[in-house]
Coordinates of C-alpha atoms and ligand atoms in Angstrom, one line a residue:
Chain A
M1 CA 190.6 40.4 -35.3
T2 CA 187.7 40.6 -32.9
G3 CA 187.9 42.4 -29.6
T4 CA 187.9 39.3 -27.4
P5 CA 191.3 37.7 -27.0
P6 CA 191.6 34.0 -28.0
P7 CA 191.3 31.6 -25.1
R8 CA 194.5 30.6 -23.5
I9 CA 193.8 26.9 -24.3
A10 CA 191.4 25.7 -26.9
F11 CA 190.6 22.1 -27.7
R12 CA 188.8 21.8 -31.1
E13 CA 187.4 18.3 -31.8
V14 CA 190.5 16.6 -30.4
T15 CA 190.6 12.9 -31.0
K16 CA 193.0 10.3 -29.7
S17 CA 193.0 6.5 -30.0
F18 CA 195.3 3.9 -28.6
G19 CA 195.1 1.1 -31.2
P20 CA 191.4 0.2 -31.5
K21 CA 190.5 2.0 -28.3
E22 CA 189.1 5.5 -28.8
V23 CA 189.9 7.5 -25.8
L24 CA 189.1 11.1 -26.9
R25 CA 186.4 11.3 -29.5
G26 CA 186.2 15.0 -30.2
V27 CA 186.9 17.1 -27.2
T28 CA 186.0 20.7 -27.5
L29 CA 186.8 23.1 -24.7
D30 CA 187.9 26.7 -24.1
I31 CA 189.9 27.8 -21.1
P32 CA 190.2 31.6 -21.0
V33 CA 193.2 33.4 -19.7
G34 CA 193.5 33.4 -15.9
E35 CA 190.8 30.9 -15.3
S36 CA 190.8 27.8 -13.3
M37 CA 189.2 24.9 -15.1
V38 CA 188.5 21.6 -13.3
I39 CA 188.0 18.4 -15.3
I40 CA 186.0 15.7 -13.7
G41 CA 185.0 12.3 -15.1
G42 CA 185.2 8.6 -14.4
S43 CA 188.4 6.8 -14.0
G44 CA 189.9 5.9 -17.4
T45 CA 187.9 8.4 -19.4
G46 CA 191.0 10.1 -20.7
K47 CA 191.5 13.1 -18.5
S48 CA 195.2 12.6 -18.1
V49 CA 195.5 11.9 -21.8
A50 CA 193.8 15.2 -22.5
L51 CA 196.4 17.1 -20.5
K52 CA 199.3 15.3 -22.1
T53 CA 198.0 16.0 -25.6
V54 CA 198.4 19.7 -24.9
L55 CA 202.0 19.3 -23.9
G56 CA 202.7 17.0 -26.9
I57 CA 203.8 14.2 -24.6
I58 CA 201.0 12.2 -26.3
P59 CA 200.4 13.3 -29.8
H60 CA 196.7 13.7 -30.7
D61 CA 195.3 12.1 -33.8
G62 CA 192.8 14.7 -35.0
G63 CA 191.4 18.1 -34.3
T64 CA 193.5 21.0 -33.1
I65 CA 194.7 22.3 -29.8
E66 CA 195.5 26.0 -29.7
I67 CA 197.4 28.1 -27.1
D68 CA 196.6 31.8 -27.5
G69 CA 195.1 31.0 -30.9
V70 CA 198.3 29.3 -32.2
A71 CA 198.1 25.6 -32.8
V72 CA 200.5 23.6 -30.6
G73 CA 203.6 22.3 -32.4
R74 CA 203.9 25.6 -34.4
T75 CA 206.0 27.4 -31.8
R76 CA 209.6 26.5 -30.7
R77 CA 209.3 23.6 -28.3
D78 CA 211.5 25.1 -25.6
D79 CA 209.7 28.4 -25.5
F80 CA 206.4 26.6 -25.6
L81 CA 207.2 24.2 -22.8
S82 CA 208.7 26.9 -20.6
R83 CA 205.2 28.4 -20.2
F84 CA 203.9 25.3 -18.6
G85 CA 204.1 23.5 -15.3
M86 CA 202.7 20.1 -14.8
L87 CA 202.0 17.9 -11.7
F88 CA 201.9 14.3 -12.9
Q89 CA 199.3 11.9 -11.4
G90 CA 202.1 9.7 -10.1
G91 CA 204.4 12.5 -9.1
A92 CA 207.1 11.5 -11.7
L93 CA 209.9 12.8 -9.4
F94 CA 213.4 12.0 -10.6
D95 CA 214.5 9.4 -8.1
S96 CA 218.2 9.9 -8.8
L97 CA 218.0 13.5 -7.6
P98 CA 217.4 14.8 -4.1
V99 CA 214.1 16.6 -3.4
W100 CA 215.4 20.2 -3.7
Q101 CA 217.0 19.4 -7.1
N102 CA 213.8 18.0 -8.3
V103 CA 211.9 21.2 -7.3
A104 CA 214.5 23.5 -8.7
F105 CA 215.2 21.4 -11.8
R106 CA 213.9 23.9 -14.4
L107 CA 215.6 26.8 -12.6
R108 CA 219.0 25.0 -13.0
Q109 CA 218.6 24.7 -16.8
G110 CA 219.0 27.1 -19.6
R111 CA 220.9 30.4 -20.0
D112 CA 219.8 32.3 -17.0
R113 CA 220.0 29.5 -14.6
L114 CA 220.2 30.1 -10.8
S115 CA 223.3 29.4 -8.8
K116 CA 223.1 26.3 -6.7
S117 CA 222.5 28.1 -3.4
D118 CA 219.8 30.4 -4.8
A119 CA 218.1 27.5 -6.4
R120 CA 218.2 25.6 -3.2
D121 CA 216.7 28.5 -1.2
L122 CA 214.0 28.9 -3.7
A123 CA 213.2 25.2 -3.6
I124 CA 213.0 25.3 0.2
E125 CA 210.6 28.2 -0.1
K126 CA 208.4 26.3 -2.6
L127 CA 208.5 23.2 -0.4
R128 CA 207.3 25.3 2.5
R129 CA 204.3 26.5 0.4
V130 CA 203.2 23.0 -0.1
G131 CA 203.6 22.3 3.6
L132 CA 206.9 20.5 3.7
K133 CA 209.8 21.4 6.1
A134 CA 213.2 22.3 4.9
D135 CA 214.7 19.1 6.2
V136 CA 213.1 17.0 3.4
A137 CA 215.1 19.0 0.8
D138 CA 218.1 16.7 1.0
L139 CA 216.1 13.4 1.1
F140 CA 215.5 11.4 -2.0
P141 CA 212.0 10.9 -3.4
A142 CA 212.0 7.2 -2.5
E143 CA 212.4 8.2 1.2
L144 CA 209.1 10.2 1.2
S145 CA 205.5 9.0 1.7
G146 CA 203.2 9.0 -1.3
G147 CA 201.5 12.3 -0.2
M148 CA 204.8 14.0 0.4
Q149 CA 205.9 13.0 -3.1
K150 CA 202.8 14.4 -4.5
R151 CA 203.5 17.7 -2.8
V152 CA 207.1 17.8 -4.0
G153 CA 205.7 17.3 -7.5
L154 CA 203.4 20.2 -6.9
A155 CA 206.3 22.3 -5.7
R156 CA 208.2 21.4 -8.8
A157 CA 205.2 22.3 -11.1
I158 CA 204.9 25.8 -9.6
A159 CA 208.7 26.5 -9.0
A160 CA 209.3 28.4 -12.2
E161 CA 206.0 30.3 -11.8
P162 CA 204.6 29.2 -15.2
E163 CA 201.6 30.9 -16.9
I164 CA 199.8 27.6 -17.5
I165 CA 199.7 24.9 -14.9
F166 CA 198.2 21.4 -15.1
F167 CA 197.5 19.5 -11.9
D168 CA 196.7 15.9 -12.3
E169 CA 194.9 14.9 -9.1
P170 CA 196.7 17.2 -6.8
T171 CA 195.0 16.1 -3.6
T172 CA 194.7 12.3 -4.2
G173 CA 196.4 10.5 -1.3
L174 CA 196.5 13.6 1.0
D175 CA 194.7 13.9 4.4
P176 CA 191.8 16.4 4.5
I177 CA 193.8 19.1 6.1
M178 CA 196.6 18.9 3.6
S179 CA 194.1 18.7 0.8
G180 CA 192.7 22.0 2.1
V181 CA 196.1 23.6 2.1
I182 CA 196.8 22.4 -1.4
N183 CA 193.4 23.6 -2.7
E184 CA 194.1 27.0 -1.2
L185 CA 197.5 27.1 -2.8
I186 CA 196.1 26.3 -6.2
R187 CA 193.5 29.0 -5.8
E188 CA 196.2 31.4 -4.7
I189 CA 198.4 30.6 -7.7
V190 CA 195.5 31.4 -10.1
V191 CA 194.5 34.5 -8.3
E192 CA 197.9 36.0 -7.4
M193 CA 200.0 34.9 -10.3
G194 CA 197.2 35.2 -12.8
A195 CA 198.0 31.7 -14.0
T196 CA 195.6 29.6 -16.1
A197 CA 195.1 26.2 -14.5
M198 CA 193.6 22.9 -15.6
T199 CA 193.1 20.6 -12.7
I200 CA 191.9 17.0 -12.7
T201 CA 190.3 15.8 -9.5
H202 CA 187.9 13.3 -8.2
D203 CA 187.4 15.2 -5.0
M204 CA 184.2 17.3 -4.9
S205 CA 185.4 19.6 -2.1
S206 CA 188.5 20.3 -4.3
V207 CA 186.3 21.1 -7.2
R208 CA 184.4 23.7 -5.2
A209 CA 187.5 25.2 -3.7
I210 CA 189.6 25.4 -6.9
A211 CA 187.3 25.8 -9.9
D212 CA 186.0 28.8 -11.8
K213 CA 184.5 26.4 -14.3
V214 CA 184.0 22.7 -14.4
A215 CA 184.0 20.4 -17.4
M216 CA 182.9 16.8 -17.3
L217 CA 184.6 14.3 -19.6
H218 CA 182.5 11.2 -20.4
D219 CA 182.8 8.8 -23.3
G220 CA 185.6 10.8 -25.0
K221 CA 183.6 14.0 -25.1
I222 CA 182.9 17.0 -22.9
R223 CA 179.5 16.0 -21.5
W224 CA 178.9 19.2 -19.6
T225 CA 180.7 22.4 -18.9
G226 CA 179.7 25.5 -16.9
P227 CA 180.5 27.7 -13.9
V228 CA 181.2 25.9 -10.6
D229 CA 178.1 27.3 -8.9
Q230 CA 175.9 25.6 -11.5
I231 CA 177.1 22.1 -11.0
E232 CA 174.3 21.3 -8.6
T233 CA 171.6 22.6 -11.0
S234 CA 173.1 21.4 -14.3
G235 CA 170.1 19.2 -14.9
D236 CA 172.4 16.7 -16.6
P237 CA 171.8 13.2 -15.4
Y238 CA 175.5 12.3 -15.9
M239 CA 176.6 15.2 -13.7
D240 CA 174.1 14.4 -11.0
Q241 CA 175.1 10.8 -10.9
F242 CA 178.8 11.8 -10.7
L243 CA 178.3 14.5 -8.0
H244 CA 176.3 12.2 -5.8
G245 CA 178.4 9.2 -6.4
R246 CA 175.4 6.9 -7.2
A247 CA 176.0 3.5 -8.7
E248 CA 172.8 3.7 -10.7
G249 CA 172.4 6.1 -13.5
P250 CA 173.4 6.7 -17.1
I251 CA 177.1 6.1 -16.4
E252 CA 177.9 2.4 -16.2
A253 CA 179.8 1.3 -13.2
V254 CA 181.8 -1.3 -15.1
R255 CA 184.2 0.3 -17.6
Chain B
M1 CA 194.6 -25.0 -53.9
Q2 CA 195.0 -25.5 -50.2
A3 CA 198.7 -26.1 -50.6
L4 CA 199.0 -22.8 -52.4
T5 CA 197.4 -20.8 -49.7
Q6 CA 199.7 -22.5 -47.2
I7 CA 202.7 -21.5 -49.2
D8 CA 201.2 -18.1 -49.4
N9 CA 200.8 -17.9 -45.7
F10 CA 204.3 -19.2 -45.1
L11 CA 205.8 -16.6 -47.4
A12 CA 203.7 -13.9 -45.8
A13 CA 205.0 -14.9 -42.4
I14 CA 208.6 -14.7 -43.6
G15 CA 207.9 -11.3 -45.2
R16 CA 206.3 -10.0 -42.1
S17 CA 209.3 -10.9 -39.9
V18 CA 211.8 -9.5 -42.4
I19 CA 209.8 -6.2 -42.5
G20 CA 209.7 -6.3 -38.7
I21 CA 213.5 -6.7 -38.4
C22 CA 214.1 -4.0 -41.0
A23 CA 211.8 -1.7 -39.1
A24 CA 213.5 -2.4 -35.8
V25 CA 217.0 -1.8 -37.3
G26 CA 215.6 1.4 -38.7
R27 CA 214.3 2.5 -35.3
V28 CA 217.7 1.8 -33.6
V29 CA 219.6 3.6 -36.3
I30 CA 217.4 6.7 -36.0
F31 CA 217.6 6.6 -32.3
A32 CA 221.5 6.4 -32.5
A33 CA 221.6 9.2 -35.0
I34 CA 219.5 11.5 -32.7
A35 CA 221.6 10.6 -29.7
I36 CA 224.8 11.4 -31.5
S37 CA 223.4 14.6 -32.8
H38 CA 222.8 15.6 -29.2
M39 CA 226.4 14.9 -28.2
V40 CA 227.7 17.6 -30.4
R41 CA 225.1 20.3 -29.8
P42 CA 224.8 22.3 -26.5
P43 CA 223.5 22.4 -23.9
F44 CA 225.8 19.7 -22.5
Y45 CA 225.4 18.0 -19.1
P46 CA 229.0 17.5 -17.8
V47 CA 227.8 16.5 -14.3
E48 CA 225.6 13.8 -15.8
F49 CA 228.4 12.6 -18.0
L50 CA 230.9 12.3 -15.1
H51 CA 228.3 10.5 -13.1
Q52 CA 227.9 7.9 -15.9
V53 CA 231.7 7.6 -16.3
M54 CA 231.9 6.6 -12.7
R55 CA 229.0 4.2 -13.0
I56 CA 229.8 2.6 -16.4
G57 CA 233.6 2.9 -16.3
Y58 CA 234.9 2.9 -12.8
Y59 CA 232.5 0.5 -11.2
S60 CA 233.0 -2.0 -14.1
L61 CA 236.7 -2.3 -13.4
P62 CA 236.5 -5.2 -10.9
V63 CA 234.3 -7.3 -13.3
V64 CA 236.5 -6.6 -16.3
G65 CA 239.7 -7.1 -14.3
M66 CA 238.6 -10.5 -12.9
T67 CA 237.4 -11.7 -16.3
A68 CA 240.7 -10.8 -17.8
L69 CA 242.8 -12.3 -15.0
F70 CA 241.2 -15.7 -15.2
T71 CA 241.0 -15.7 -19.0
G72 CA 244.6 -14.9 -19.3
G73 CA 245.6 -17.7 -16.9
A74 CA 243.4 -20.3 -18.6
L75 CA 244.7 -19.2 -22.0
A76 CA 248.3 -19.7 -20.9
L77 CA 247.5 -23.3 -19.7
Q78 CA 245.6 -24.1 -22.9
I79 CA 248.3 -22.7 -25.2
Y80 CA 251.0 -24.6 -23.3
A81 CA 249.1 -27.9 -23.5
G82 CA 248.4 -27.3 -27.2
G83 CA 251.9 -26.1 -28.0
A84 CA 253.4 -29.1 -26.3
R85 CA 251.9 -31.3 -29.0
F86 CA 254.4 -29.9 -31.5
N87 CA 257.1 -28.8 -29.1
A88 CA 256.2 -25.1 -29.4
E89 CA 255.7 -24.3 -25.7
S90 CA 257.6 -21.1 -26.1
V91 CA 254.8 -19.5 -28.0
V92 CA 252.7 -19.1 -24.8
P93 CA 253.6 -15.5 -24.1
A94 CA 253.0 -14.3 -27.6
I95 CA 249.7 -16.1 -28.1
V96 CA 248.4 -15.1 -24.7
A97 CA 249.2 -11.5 -25.5
I98 CA 247.7 -11.6 -29.0
G99 CA 244.6 -13.5 -27.8
M100 CA 244.0 -11.1 -25.0
V101 CA 244.6 -7.9 -26.8
R102 CA 243.0 -8.6 -30.1
E103 CA 240.1 -10.8 -29.1
L104 CA 239.3 -11.9 -25.6
G105 CA 240.0 -8.6 -23.8
P106 CA 237.5 -6.6 -25.9
V107 CA 235.0 -9.4 -26.5
L108 CA 234.8 -10.8 -23.0
G109 CA 235.0 -7.3 -21.5
G110 CA 232.3 -6.2 -23.8
L111 CA 230.0 -9.1 -22.9
M112 CA 230.6 -8.6 -19.1
V113 CA 229.9 -4.9 -19.4
A114 CA 226.8 -5.7 -21.5
G115 CA 225.5 -7.9 -18.7
R116 CA 226.3 -5.3 -16.1
V117 CA 225.6 -2.0 -17.8
S118 CA 223.1 -2.6 -20.6
S119 CA 220.7 -4.2 -18.1
S120 CA 221.1 -1.5 -15.5
I121 CA 220.6 1.3 -18.1
A122 CA 217.6 -0.4 -19.6
A123 CA 216.0 -1.0 -16.2
E124 CA 216.7 2.6 -15.1
M125 CA 215.4 4.2 -18.3
G126 CA 212.5 1.8 -18.5
T127 CA 211.4 2.7 -14.9
M128 CA 211.8 6.3 -15.8
R129 CA 209.6 5.8 -18.8
V130 CA 206.9 3.9 -16.9
T131 CA 206.8 6.3 -14.0
E132 CA 206.6 9.2 -16.4
Q133 CA 209.9 10.7 -15.4
I134 CA 210.9 10.9 -19.0
D135 CA 207.7 12.8 -19.8
A136 CA 208.4 15.0 -16.8
L137 CA 211.8 15.8 -18.1
T138 CA 210.3 17.0 -21.4
T139 CA 207.8 19.3 -19.6
L140 CA 210.7 20.8 -17.7
S141 CA 212.2 21.9 -21.1
T142 CA 214.9 19.2 -20.9
N143 CA 215.4 16.9 -23.9
P144 CA 215.7 13.3 -22.5
M145 CA 217.8 12.3 -25.5
K146 CA 220.3 15.0 -24.5
Y147 CA 220.1 14.6 -20.8
L148 CA 219.8 10.9 -20.4
V149 CA 220.8 9.1 -23.5
A150 CA 223.7 11.2 -24.9
P151 CA 225.8 11.2 -21.7
R152 CA 225.4 7.4 -21.2
I153 CA 226.4 6.5 -24.8
L154 CA 229.3 9.0 -24.7
A155 CA 230.6 7.7 -21.4
A156 CA 230.4 4.1 -22.4
T157 CA 232.1 4.7 -25.7
L158 CA 235.0 6.5 -24.1
C159 CA 235.3 4.3 -21.0
M160 CA 235.3 0.9 -22.7
P161 CA 238.7 1.3 -24.4
I162 CA 240.3 2.3 -21.0
L163 CA 238.6 -0.6 -19.3
V164 CA 239.8 -3.0 -21.9
A165 CA 243.3 -1.6 -21.8
V166 CA 243.4 -2.2 -18.1
G167 CA 241.9 -5.6 -18.7
D168 CA 244.5 -6.5 -21.3
V169 CA 247.3 -5.7 -18.9
I170 CA 245.7 -7.7 -16.1
G171 CA 245.0 -10.6 -18.5
I172 CA 248.6 -10.7 -19.7
M173 CA 249.7 -10.6 -16.0
G174 CA 247.4 -13.6 -15.4
G175 CA 249.1 -15.5 -18.2
W176 CA 252.5 -14.4 -16.8
A177 CA 251.6 -15.6 -13.3
V178 CA 250.5 -19.0 -14.6
G179 CA 253.6 -19.0 -16.9
I180 CA 256.1 -18.6 -14.2
Y181 CA 254.4 -20.4 -11.3
R182 CA 252.9 -23.4 -13.1
L183 CA 254.8 -23.7 -16.4
N184 CA 258.3 -22.8 -15.3
F185 CA 258.9 -19.8 -17.6
S186 CA 261.3 -17.2 -16.4
G187 CA 259.5 -14.0 -15.6
A188 CA 261.8 -11.7 -17.5
T189 CA 261.8 -13.8 -20.7
Y190 CA 258.0 -14.0 -20.6
I191 CA 257.6 -10.2 -20.4
Q192 CA 260.3 -9.7 -23.0
N193 CA 258.6 -12.2 -25.4
T194 CA 255.3 -10.4 -24.9
I195 CA 256.7 -7.0 -25.6
D196 CA 258.7 -8.1 -28.6
F197 CA 255.8 -9.8 -30.2
L198 CA 252.9 -7.3 -29.8
Q199 CA 252.5 -4.9 -32.7
P200 CA 250.7 -1.5 -32.5
I201 CA 247.8 -2.8 -34.6
D202 CA 247.1 -5.6 -32.2
I203 CA 246.6 -3.0 -29.5
W204 CA 244.7 -0.3 -31.3
S205 CA 242.4 -2.7 -33.2
G206 CA 241.4 -4.1 -29.8
L207 CA 240.8 -0.6 -28.4
V208 CA 238.7 0.4 -31.4
K209 CA 236.7 -2.8 -30.9
A210 CA 236.2 -1.8 -27.3
A211 CA 234.9 1.6 -28.2
V212 CA 232.4 0.1 -30.6
F213 CA 231.3 -2.4 -28.0
G214 CA 230.9 0.3 -25.4
F215 CA 228.7 2.2 -27.9
I216 CA 226.6 -0.9 -28.5
V217 CA 226.2 -1.6 -24.8
A218 CA 224.9 1.8 -23.9
L219 CA 222.9 2.2 -27.1
M220 CA 221.0 -1.1 -26.5
G221 CA 220.4 -0.2 -22.9
C222 CA 219.1 3.2 -23.7
Y223 CA 217.1 2.2 -26.7
H224 CA 215.2 -0.7 -25.0
G225 CA 214.7 1.3 -21.8
Y226 CA 213.5 4.4 -23.6
S227 CA 211.0 2.4 -25.7
S228 CA 210.0 0.2 -22.7
G229 CA 206.4 -1.0 -22.5
R230 CA 204.1 -0.2 -19.7
G231 CA 204.4 -1.7 -16.2
A232 CA 207.0 -3.9 -14.5
Q233 CA 206.7 -6.4 -17.2
G234 CA 207.6 -3.9 -19.8
V235 CA 210.7 -3.0 -17.9
G236 CA 211.6 -6.6 -17.4
R237 CA 211.3 -7.3 -21.1
A238 CA 213.3 -4.2 -22.0
T239 CA 216.1 -5.4 -19.7
T240 CA 216.3 -8.8 -21.2
N241 CA 216.2 -7.5 -24.7
A242 CA 218.9 -5.0 -24.0
V243 CA 221.4 -7.6 -22.7
V244 CA 220.6 -10.2 -25.4
S245 CA 220.7 -7.7 -28.3
A246 CA 223.9 -6.0 -26.9
S247 CA 225.6 -9.4 -26.6
V248 CA 224.7 -10.6 -30.1
L249 CA 225.6 -7.3 -31.6
I250 CA 229.0 -7.4 -29.9
L251 CA 229.8 -10.8 -31.3
A252 CA 228.6 -9.9 -34.8
C253 CA 230.5 -6.6 -34.8
N254 CA 233.5 -8.4 -33.5
Y255 CA 233.5 -10.6 -36.5
A256 CA 233.0 -7.7 -38.9
L257 CA 235.7 -5.6 -37.3
T258 CA 238.2 -8.6 -37.3
E259 CA 237.5 -9.0 -41.0
L260 CA 238.1 -5.3 -41.5
F261 CA 241.4 -5.2 -39.6
F262 CA 243.0 -8.5 -40.3
S263 CA 241.7 -10.0 -43.5
T264 CA 244.3 -9.6 -46.2
Ligands
LIG301 N1 200.3 5.3 -23.3 C1 199.1 4.7 -23.4 N2 199.1 3.6 -24.2 C2 197.9 2.9 -24.3 N3 196.8 3.3 -23.7 C3 196.8 4.3 -22.9 C4 198.0 5.1 -22.7 N4 197.7 6.1 -21.8 C5 196.4 6.0 -21.5 N5 195.8 4.9 -22.1 C6 194.4 4.5 -22.0 O1 193.6 5.6 -22.2 C7 192.6 5.6 -21.2 C8 192.5 6.9 -20.5 O2 193.6 7.0 -19.6 P1 193.8 8.2 -18.6 O3 195.1 8.0 -17.9 O4 193.7 9.5 -19.4 O5 192.6 8.1 -17.6 P2 192.1 9.1 -16.6 O6 190.8 9.7 -17.0 O7 193.2 10.0 -16.2 O8 191.8 8.1 -15.4 P3 192.1 8.3 -13.8 O9 191.1 9.1 -13.2 O10 192.0 6.9 -13.3 O11 193.5 8.8 -13.7 C9 192.8 4.4 -20.4 O12 191.8 3.4 -20.7 C10 194.1 3.9 -20.7 O13 194.2 2.5 -20.7
LIG302 MG1 194.5 10.2 -14.8

């Protein structure tokens, strides 16, 4: 063994196709322990798919994904999944359960589950952290606005204080002030809890607020990766086009 | 030469659909086996189970009851009219009872519940699939087969016999009502005839059928919903497939079970 610990998450030449459509064509990326990685890239380039391959929700075709140097699928699935929290792009709230039971879902499972009232208190506390009042706790997800649903999803992802958190577009559909609150919250979770985070976003102010490092996914591969303070000076035409939102450039506007 | 290739293509098409059917049957059997294996291994979700008992069992009572009531009544009229042709009107109570308990109670009850429950389970699970709720369950360390599928199948399998038993009683009462008000039977004789004639096997074979049909209804709803395609269209197709396949399977299994119980 060498002195440096293995990265918390390591993608090695990961490939994934849906039928004839190659979505990931060899993604290689390291995310060290306690770091916040932000993935950017055009719509439909496979960012969400990449997150889901780590969790095994979508099985990858080739390459390996390692967590702490151990290939996924080798560890017991329950132990493995209990280390993760995930905010889905669409929220994915359970619409048969009230908000607080959604947030506290994991805490009510397993051997050392919390009592109903403890779980509820904890859920309300988490809801407050994402800027929601206690009175939404008893509503059903369908009674909330899109942005509120997103924040409930966020509260659910962080409720069990996981070591590794995936955020799929946490600020999409939120007003700028709420986006700011959520960006700060994600930053806080990484810094205070020492969690490792992987965030997908299209919002450049989020990138600057959340990221330690940035990776750009394009055409099924990591096109560029580096520290967040170098994104302006990457010298990569793809990155430049993306950052400045230009229609002309190497990235085709029609995909 | 051309004729040969055509025959070739034709055979290939048949082969493909046979393989397709076999693969589908295989997938359903594996799905069912996994679901059953989760029913017997902890953790269990009693709250989910009770919830499904209410939804699948209790709320199906009106539908099953109405179906049985009118079927029993119509059956009495038919048997009376048929029996009159050879002066055997007195068989009405016996045949109504046998017909309801052995066949019509479970089959019609099963078909009605297939329409009501298979579709709603498929739509619910399909929507959960499409909106990634099933994936979210997985990431929250909860096995969807255990949390969603097992309680539904268990609840349907246990509730259906009870529903059908209630339906049988209501159906016989329907026949009885028509018998005494329309066909001039005496109420007490009608009941006595029914009781004298029914054998235990009539009743329990019907209830076994009901349990099998309940299993089919929930299994088809869960299977099609769980493997639903993307989007609203995927959910719509899953719902249709669930009802159609559940209904056909119920009728096919009914024949098979009847052979099993009553062929000599
Ligand atoms: N379950 C699936 N079956 C078939 N194709 C899929 C599936 N999931 C994703 N895809 C395809 O993979 C590609 C990448 O999808 P993905 O959701 O990862 O995009 P994305 O990068 O997250 O985009 P966005 O920024 O719009 O969310 C898309 O073209 C999509 O059609
Ligand atoms: Mg996405």
